[in-house]
Short mmCIF file of C-alpha atoms in Angstrom, two decimals:
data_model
loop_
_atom_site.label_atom_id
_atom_site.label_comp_id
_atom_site.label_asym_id
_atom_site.label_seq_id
_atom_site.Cartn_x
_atom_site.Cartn_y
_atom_site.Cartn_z
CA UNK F 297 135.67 199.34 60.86
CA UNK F 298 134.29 196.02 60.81
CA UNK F 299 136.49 192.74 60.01
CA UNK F 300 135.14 191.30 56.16
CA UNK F 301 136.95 187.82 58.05
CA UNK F 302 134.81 185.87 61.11
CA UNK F 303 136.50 185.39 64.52
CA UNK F 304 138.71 182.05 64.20
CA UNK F 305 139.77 180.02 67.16
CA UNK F 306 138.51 182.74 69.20
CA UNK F 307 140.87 185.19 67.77
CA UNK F 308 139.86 188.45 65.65
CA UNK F 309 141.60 188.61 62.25
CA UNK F 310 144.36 190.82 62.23
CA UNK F 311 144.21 194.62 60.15
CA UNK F 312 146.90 196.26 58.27
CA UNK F 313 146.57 199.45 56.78
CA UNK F 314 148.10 199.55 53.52
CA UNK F 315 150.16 202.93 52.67
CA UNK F 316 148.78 205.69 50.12
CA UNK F 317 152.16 205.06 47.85
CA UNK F 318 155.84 203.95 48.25
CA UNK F 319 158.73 201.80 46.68
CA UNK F 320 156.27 198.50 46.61
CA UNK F 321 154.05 197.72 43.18
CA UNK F 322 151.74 195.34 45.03
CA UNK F 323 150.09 194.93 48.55
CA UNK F 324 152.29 191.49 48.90
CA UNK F 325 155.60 193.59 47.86
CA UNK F 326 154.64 195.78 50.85
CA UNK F 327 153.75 192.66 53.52
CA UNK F 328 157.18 190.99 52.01
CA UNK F 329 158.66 194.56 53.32
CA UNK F 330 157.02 194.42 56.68
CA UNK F 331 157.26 190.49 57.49
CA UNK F 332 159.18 188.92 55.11
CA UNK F 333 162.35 188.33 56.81
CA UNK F 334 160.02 186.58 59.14
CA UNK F 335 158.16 183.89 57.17
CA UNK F 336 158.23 185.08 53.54
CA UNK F 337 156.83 181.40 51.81
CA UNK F 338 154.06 181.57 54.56
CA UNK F 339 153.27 185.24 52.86
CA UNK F 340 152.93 184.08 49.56
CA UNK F 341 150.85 180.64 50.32
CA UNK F 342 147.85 183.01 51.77
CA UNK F 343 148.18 185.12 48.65
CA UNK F 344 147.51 182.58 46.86
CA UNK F 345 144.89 180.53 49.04
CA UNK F 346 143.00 183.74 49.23
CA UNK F 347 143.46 184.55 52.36
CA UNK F 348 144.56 187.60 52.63
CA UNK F 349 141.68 190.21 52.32
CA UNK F 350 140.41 193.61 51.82
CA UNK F 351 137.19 195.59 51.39
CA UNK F 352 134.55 193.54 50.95
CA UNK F 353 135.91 190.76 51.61
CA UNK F 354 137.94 190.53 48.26
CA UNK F 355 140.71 187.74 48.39
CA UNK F 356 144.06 189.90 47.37
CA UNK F 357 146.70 187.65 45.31
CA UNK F 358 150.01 188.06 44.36
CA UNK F 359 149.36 191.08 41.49
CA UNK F 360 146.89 193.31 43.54
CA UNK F 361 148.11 196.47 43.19
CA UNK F 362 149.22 198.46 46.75
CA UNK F 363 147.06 201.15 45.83
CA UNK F 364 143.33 198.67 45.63
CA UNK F 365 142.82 198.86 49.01
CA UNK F 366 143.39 201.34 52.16
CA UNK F 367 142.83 197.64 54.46
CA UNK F 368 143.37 194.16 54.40
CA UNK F 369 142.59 191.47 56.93
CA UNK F 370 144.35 188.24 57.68
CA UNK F 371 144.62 185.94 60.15
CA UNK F 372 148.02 185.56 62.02
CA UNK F 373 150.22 182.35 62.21
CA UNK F 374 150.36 182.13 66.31
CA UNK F 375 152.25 179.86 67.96
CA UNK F 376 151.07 177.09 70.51
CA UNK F 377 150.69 178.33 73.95
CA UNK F 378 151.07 176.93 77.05
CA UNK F 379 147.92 176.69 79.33
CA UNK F 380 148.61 178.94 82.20
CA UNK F 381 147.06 176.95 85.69
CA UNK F 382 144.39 179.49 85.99
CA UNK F 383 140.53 179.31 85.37
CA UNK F 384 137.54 181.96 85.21
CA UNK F 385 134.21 181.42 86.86
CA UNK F 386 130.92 182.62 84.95
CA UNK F 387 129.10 184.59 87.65
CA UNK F 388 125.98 185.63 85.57
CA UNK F 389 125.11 185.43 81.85
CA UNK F 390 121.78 186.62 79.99
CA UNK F 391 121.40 187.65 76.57
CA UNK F 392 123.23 191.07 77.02
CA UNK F 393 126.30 190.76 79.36
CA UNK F 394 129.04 188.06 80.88
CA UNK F 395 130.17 188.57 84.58
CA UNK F 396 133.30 186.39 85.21
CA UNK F 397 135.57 186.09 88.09
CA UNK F 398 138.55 187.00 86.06
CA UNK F 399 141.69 184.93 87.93
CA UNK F 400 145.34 186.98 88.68
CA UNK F 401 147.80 186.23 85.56
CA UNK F 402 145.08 185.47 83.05
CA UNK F 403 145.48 188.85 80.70
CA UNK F 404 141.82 189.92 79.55
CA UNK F 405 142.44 190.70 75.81
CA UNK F 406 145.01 189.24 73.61
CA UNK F 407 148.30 191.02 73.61
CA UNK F 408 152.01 189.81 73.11
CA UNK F 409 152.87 186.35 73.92
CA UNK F 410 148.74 185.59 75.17
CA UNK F 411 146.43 184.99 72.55
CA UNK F 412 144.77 182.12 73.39
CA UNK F 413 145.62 182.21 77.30
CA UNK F 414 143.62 185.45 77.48
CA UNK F 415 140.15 185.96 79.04
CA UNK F 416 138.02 187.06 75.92
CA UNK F 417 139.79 184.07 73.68
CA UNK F 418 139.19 181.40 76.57
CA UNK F 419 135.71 182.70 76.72
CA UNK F 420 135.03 182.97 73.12
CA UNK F 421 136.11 179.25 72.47
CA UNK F 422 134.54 178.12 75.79
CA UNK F 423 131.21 179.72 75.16
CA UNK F 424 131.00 179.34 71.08
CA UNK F 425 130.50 183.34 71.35
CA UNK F 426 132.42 185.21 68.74
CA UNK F 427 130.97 188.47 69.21
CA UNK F 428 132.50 188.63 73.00
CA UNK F 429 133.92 191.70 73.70
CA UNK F 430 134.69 193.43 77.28
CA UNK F 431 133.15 196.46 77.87
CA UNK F 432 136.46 197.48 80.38
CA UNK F 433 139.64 195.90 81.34
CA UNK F 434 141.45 194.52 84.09
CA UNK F 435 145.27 193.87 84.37
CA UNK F 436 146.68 190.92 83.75
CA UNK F 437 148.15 190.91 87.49
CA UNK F 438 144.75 191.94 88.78
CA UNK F 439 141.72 189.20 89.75
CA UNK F 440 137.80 190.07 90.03
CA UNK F 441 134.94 191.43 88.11
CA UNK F 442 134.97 191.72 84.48
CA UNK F 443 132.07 192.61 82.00
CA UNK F 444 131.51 191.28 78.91
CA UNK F 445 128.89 192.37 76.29
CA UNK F 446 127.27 189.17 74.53
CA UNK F 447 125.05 191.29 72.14
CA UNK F 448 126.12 193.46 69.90
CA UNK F 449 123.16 195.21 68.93
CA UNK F 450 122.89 196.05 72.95
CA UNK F 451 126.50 196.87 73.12
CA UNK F 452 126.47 200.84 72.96
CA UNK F 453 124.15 201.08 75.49
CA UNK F 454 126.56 199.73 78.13
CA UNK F 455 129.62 201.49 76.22
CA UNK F 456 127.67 205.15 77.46
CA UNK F 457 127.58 203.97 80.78
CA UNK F 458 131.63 203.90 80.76
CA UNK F 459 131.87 206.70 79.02
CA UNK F 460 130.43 208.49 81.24
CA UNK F 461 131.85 207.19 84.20
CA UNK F 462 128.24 206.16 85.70
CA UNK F 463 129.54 202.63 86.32
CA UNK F 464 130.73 202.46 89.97
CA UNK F 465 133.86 199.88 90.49
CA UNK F 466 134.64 198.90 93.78
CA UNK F 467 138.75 197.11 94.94
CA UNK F 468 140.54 195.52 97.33
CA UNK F 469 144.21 195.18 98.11
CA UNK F 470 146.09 194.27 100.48
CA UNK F 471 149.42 196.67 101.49
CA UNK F 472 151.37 197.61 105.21
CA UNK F 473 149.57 198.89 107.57
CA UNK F 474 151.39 201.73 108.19
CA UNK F 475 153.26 203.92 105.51
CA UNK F 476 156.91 202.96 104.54
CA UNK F 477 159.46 205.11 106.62
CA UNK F 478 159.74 208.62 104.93
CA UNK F 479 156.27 208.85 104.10
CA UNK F 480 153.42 210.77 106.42
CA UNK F 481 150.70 209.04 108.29
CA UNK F 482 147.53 208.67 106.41
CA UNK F 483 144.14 209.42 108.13
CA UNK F 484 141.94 207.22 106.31
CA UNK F 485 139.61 207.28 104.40
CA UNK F 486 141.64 209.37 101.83
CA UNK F 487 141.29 210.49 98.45
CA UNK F 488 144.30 210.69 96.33
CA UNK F 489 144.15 212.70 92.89
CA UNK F 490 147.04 213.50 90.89
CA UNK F 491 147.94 213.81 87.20
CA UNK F 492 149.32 210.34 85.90
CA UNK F 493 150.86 210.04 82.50
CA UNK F 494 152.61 206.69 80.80
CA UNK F 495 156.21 207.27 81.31
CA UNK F 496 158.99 206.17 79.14
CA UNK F 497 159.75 203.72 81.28
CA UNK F 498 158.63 200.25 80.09
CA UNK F 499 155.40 199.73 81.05
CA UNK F 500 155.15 202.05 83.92
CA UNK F 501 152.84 205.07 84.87
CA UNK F 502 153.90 208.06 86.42
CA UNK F 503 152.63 210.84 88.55
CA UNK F 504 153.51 214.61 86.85
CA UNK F 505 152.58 218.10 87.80
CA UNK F 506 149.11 219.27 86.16
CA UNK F 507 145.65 219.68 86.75
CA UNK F 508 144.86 216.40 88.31
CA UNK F 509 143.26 213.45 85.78
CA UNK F 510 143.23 210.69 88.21
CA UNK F 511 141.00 210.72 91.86
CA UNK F 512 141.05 207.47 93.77
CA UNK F 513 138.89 206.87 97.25
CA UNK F 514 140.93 204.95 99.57
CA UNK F 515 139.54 203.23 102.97
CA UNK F 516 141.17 201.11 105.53
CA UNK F 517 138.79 198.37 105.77
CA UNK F 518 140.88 196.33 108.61
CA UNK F 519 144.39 195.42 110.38
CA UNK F 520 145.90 192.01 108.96
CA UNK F 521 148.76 189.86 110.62
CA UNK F 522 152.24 189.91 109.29
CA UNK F 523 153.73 188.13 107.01
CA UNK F 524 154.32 184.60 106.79
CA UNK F 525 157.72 184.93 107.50
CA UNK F 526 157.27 187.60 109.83
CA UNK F 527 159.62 189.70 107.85
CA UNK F 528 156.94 192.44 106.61
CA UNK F 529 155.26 195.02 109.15
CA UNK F 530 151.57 194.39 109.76
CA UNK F 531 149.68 194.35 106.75
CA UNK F 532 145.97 196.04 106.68
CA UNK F 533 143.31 195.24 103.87
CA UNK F 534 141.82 198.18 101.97
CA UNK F 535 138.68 199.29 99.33
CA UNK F 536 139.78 201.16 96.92
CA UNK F 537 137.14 203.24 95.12
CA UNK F 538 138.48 204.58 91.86
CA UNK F 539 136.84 207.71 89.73
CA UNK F 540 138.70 207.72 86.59
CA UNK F 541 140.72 204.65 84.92
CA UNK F 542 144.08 205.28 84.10
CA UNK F 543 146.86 202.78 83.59
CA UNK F 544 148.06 201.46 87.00
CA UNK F 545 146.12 204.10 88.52
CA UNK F 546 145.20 202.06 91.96
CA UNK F 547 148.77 201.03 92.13
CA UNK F 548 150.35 204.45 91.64
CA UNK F 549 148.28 205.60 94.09
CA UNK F 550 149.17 203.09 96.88
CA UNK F 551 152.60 203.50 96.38
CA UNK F 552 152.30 207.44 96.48
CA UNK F 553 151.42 206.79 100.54
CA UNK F 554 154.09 204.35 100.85
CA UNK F 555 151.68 201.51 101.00
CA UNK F 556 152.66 199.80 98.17
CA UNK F 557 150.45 196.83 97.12
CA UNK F 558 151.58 193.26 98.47
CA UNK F 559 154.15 191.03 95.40
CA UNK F 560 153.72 194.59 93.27
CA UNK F 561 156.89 194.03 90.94
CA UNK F 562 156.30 197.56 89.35
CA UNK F 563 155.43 200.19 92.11
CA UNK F 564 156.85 201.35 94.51
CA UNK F 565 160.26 199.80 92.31
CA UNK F 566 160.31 198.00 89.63
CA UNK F 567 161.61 195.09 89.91
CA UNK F 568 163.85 192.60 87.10
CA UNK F 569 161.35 190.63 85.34
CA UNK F 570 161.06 186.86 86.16
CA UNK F 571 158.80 184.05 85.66
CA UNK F 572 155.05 184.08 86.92
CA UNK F 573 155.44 183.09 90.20
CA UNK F 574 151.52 181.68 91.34
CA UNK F 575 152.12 180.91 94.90
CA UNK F 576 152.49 184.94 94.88
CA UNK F 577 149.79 187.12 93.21
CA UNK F 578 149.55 190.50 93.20
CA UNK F 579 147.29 191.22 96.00
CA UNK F 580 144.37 193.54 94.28
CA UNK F 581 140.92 192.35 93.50
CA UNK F 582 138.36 193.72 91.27
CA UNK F 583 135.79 193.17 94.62
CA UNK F 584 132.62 194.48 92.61
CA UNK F 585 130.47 196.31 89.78
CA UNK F 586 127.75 198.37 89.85
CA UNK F 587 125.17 200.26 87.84
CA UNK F 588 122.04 200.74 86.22
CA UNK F 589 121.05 198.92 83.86
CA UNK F 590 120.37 200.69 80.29
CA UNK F 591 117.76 197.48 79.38
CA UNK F 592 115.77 197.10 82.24
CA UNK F 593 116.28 200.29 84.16
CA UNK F 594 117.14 198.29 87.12
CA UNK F 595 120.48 199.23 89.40
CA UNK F 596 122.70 195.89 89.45
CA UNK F 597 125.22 194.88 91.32
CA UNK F 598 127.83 191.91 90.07
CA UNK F 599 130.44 191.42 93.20
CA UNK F 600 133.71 188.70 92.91
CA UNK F 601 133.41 185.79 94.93
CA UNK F 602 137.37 185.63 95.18
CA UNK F 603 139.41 186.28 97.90
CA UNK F 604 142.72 187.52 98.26
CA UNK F 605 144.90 184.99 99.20
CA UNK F 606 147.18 187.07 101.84
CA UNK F 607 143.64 188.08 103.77
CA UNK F 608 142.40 185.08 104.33
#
């Protein structure tokens, strides 16, 4: 369902479904329910500036009754963010698609405490084009490739080519070279599938018996040094050549050979939360991108000009 509000500041107005009945008279009786213990004079000041909105467009005020509308749209008091010390780099732009080198802790959609510091906001603002929108995801711990649709009356015909799997994505990370003790050698290449699931856990994925959802291509591209500190075993770089796209999928299968990605703080353990630390990114890379095109019929390739910064 489309938003009756424009992008502001980058940022989509926010959507609230309104319930068929309950103990509230009016739609502001039922926000003053969900938020009010938050900012309730904020609540009523949009009621009555109008902007608070449902079908249409039709500015809601204080009487409207709950029952008027199923939505209503409104934009969201955010707070100021910090800048994180990251930056994208525009690899390609026509009238159809975005390619950006998307940099590690930059999140690519806005979620939780990112709204502005996100990749489609920074983008949006950066590029004066509201109607970005990325046609996949990357983590917010994960660098490289990410496509963005600039058109929107081109936009489904890139949206078939993920949902169909006929876009090929192409990774690199960076892990021991051997397996952790208590794990078998691998004889690469190797594919891994398995049936992954979100786990109660926060935030984590999880491997579970069942017919297997998630198939990942693994290759040992070469041997690294050690660490800095000379601590860690060898490390080996790797291309990682996923066929589905579940959550944590590349990482959950790393750490299900004992190879564990370099500064993972989820898998193999996870690991008490603390701040961003930049001198250590996770060590995966979105490497490339390819496909044919759906306009001109052509096969493209889009591949990141980063590096990881433990393979150097």
């Amino acid at each position: 369902m489309q938003s009756p509000l424009p992008v502001r500041d980058g940022v989509n107005a926010t959507r609230l479904r309104l319930p068929d009945e309950g103990p509230w008279d009016t739609a502001m009786d039922y926000m003053m329910h969900r938020w009010g213990h938050i900012d309730p004079q904020g609540i009523e000041d949009r009621f009555d500036a109008g902007e608070i909105v449902g079908e249409a467009g039709i500015p809601l005020d204080r009487t409207t009754p709950l029952q008027r509308h199923t939505f209503i749209w409104y934009y969201r008091s955010l707070p100021p963010e910090i800048r994180l010390p990251v930056e994208l780099n525009i690899l390609h732009q026509d009238e159809h698609l975005l390619v950006v080198d998307k940099p590690h802790f930059l999140p690519t959609t806005p979620g939780g405490t990112y709204i502005q510091e996100s990749a489609l906001v920074r983008l949006r603002n950066q590029l004066r084009l509201p109607d970005l929108i990325p046609m996949h995801r990357l983590d917010r711990m994960t660098a490289g490739i990410l496509l963005l649709s600039t058109n929107p009356a081109t936009r489904g015909k890139y949206q078939v080519l993920f949902e169909k799997r006929q876009v090929r994505k192409e990774y690199e990370c960076v892990s021991a070279a051997e397996p952790a003790p208590g794990y078998p050698a691998v004889d690469f290449p190797v594919v891994v599938r398995n049936r992954m699931t979100k786990s109660r856990s926060y935030l984590l994925a999880e491997v579970i018996e069942g017919e297997p959802n998630a198939e990942t291509r693994i290759e040992r591209l070469r041997t690294l040094g050690c660490a800095a500190d000379g601590a860690a075993p060898r490390r080996a770089l790797y291309r990682l050549e996923p066929h589905s796209g579940k959550t944590h999928q590349l990482r959950v299968h790393m750490a299900s050979l004992g190879l564990g990605i370099v500064n993972d703080a989820f898998y193999p353990e996870l690991l008490d939360k603390a701040p961003d630390d930049y001198a250590k990114p996770l060590q995966l890379l979105a490497r490339g991108i390819r496909f044919v095109d759906p306009i001109s019929g052509q096969p493209v390739e889009y591949r990141s000009r980063l590096e990881l910064s433990v393979a150097r």
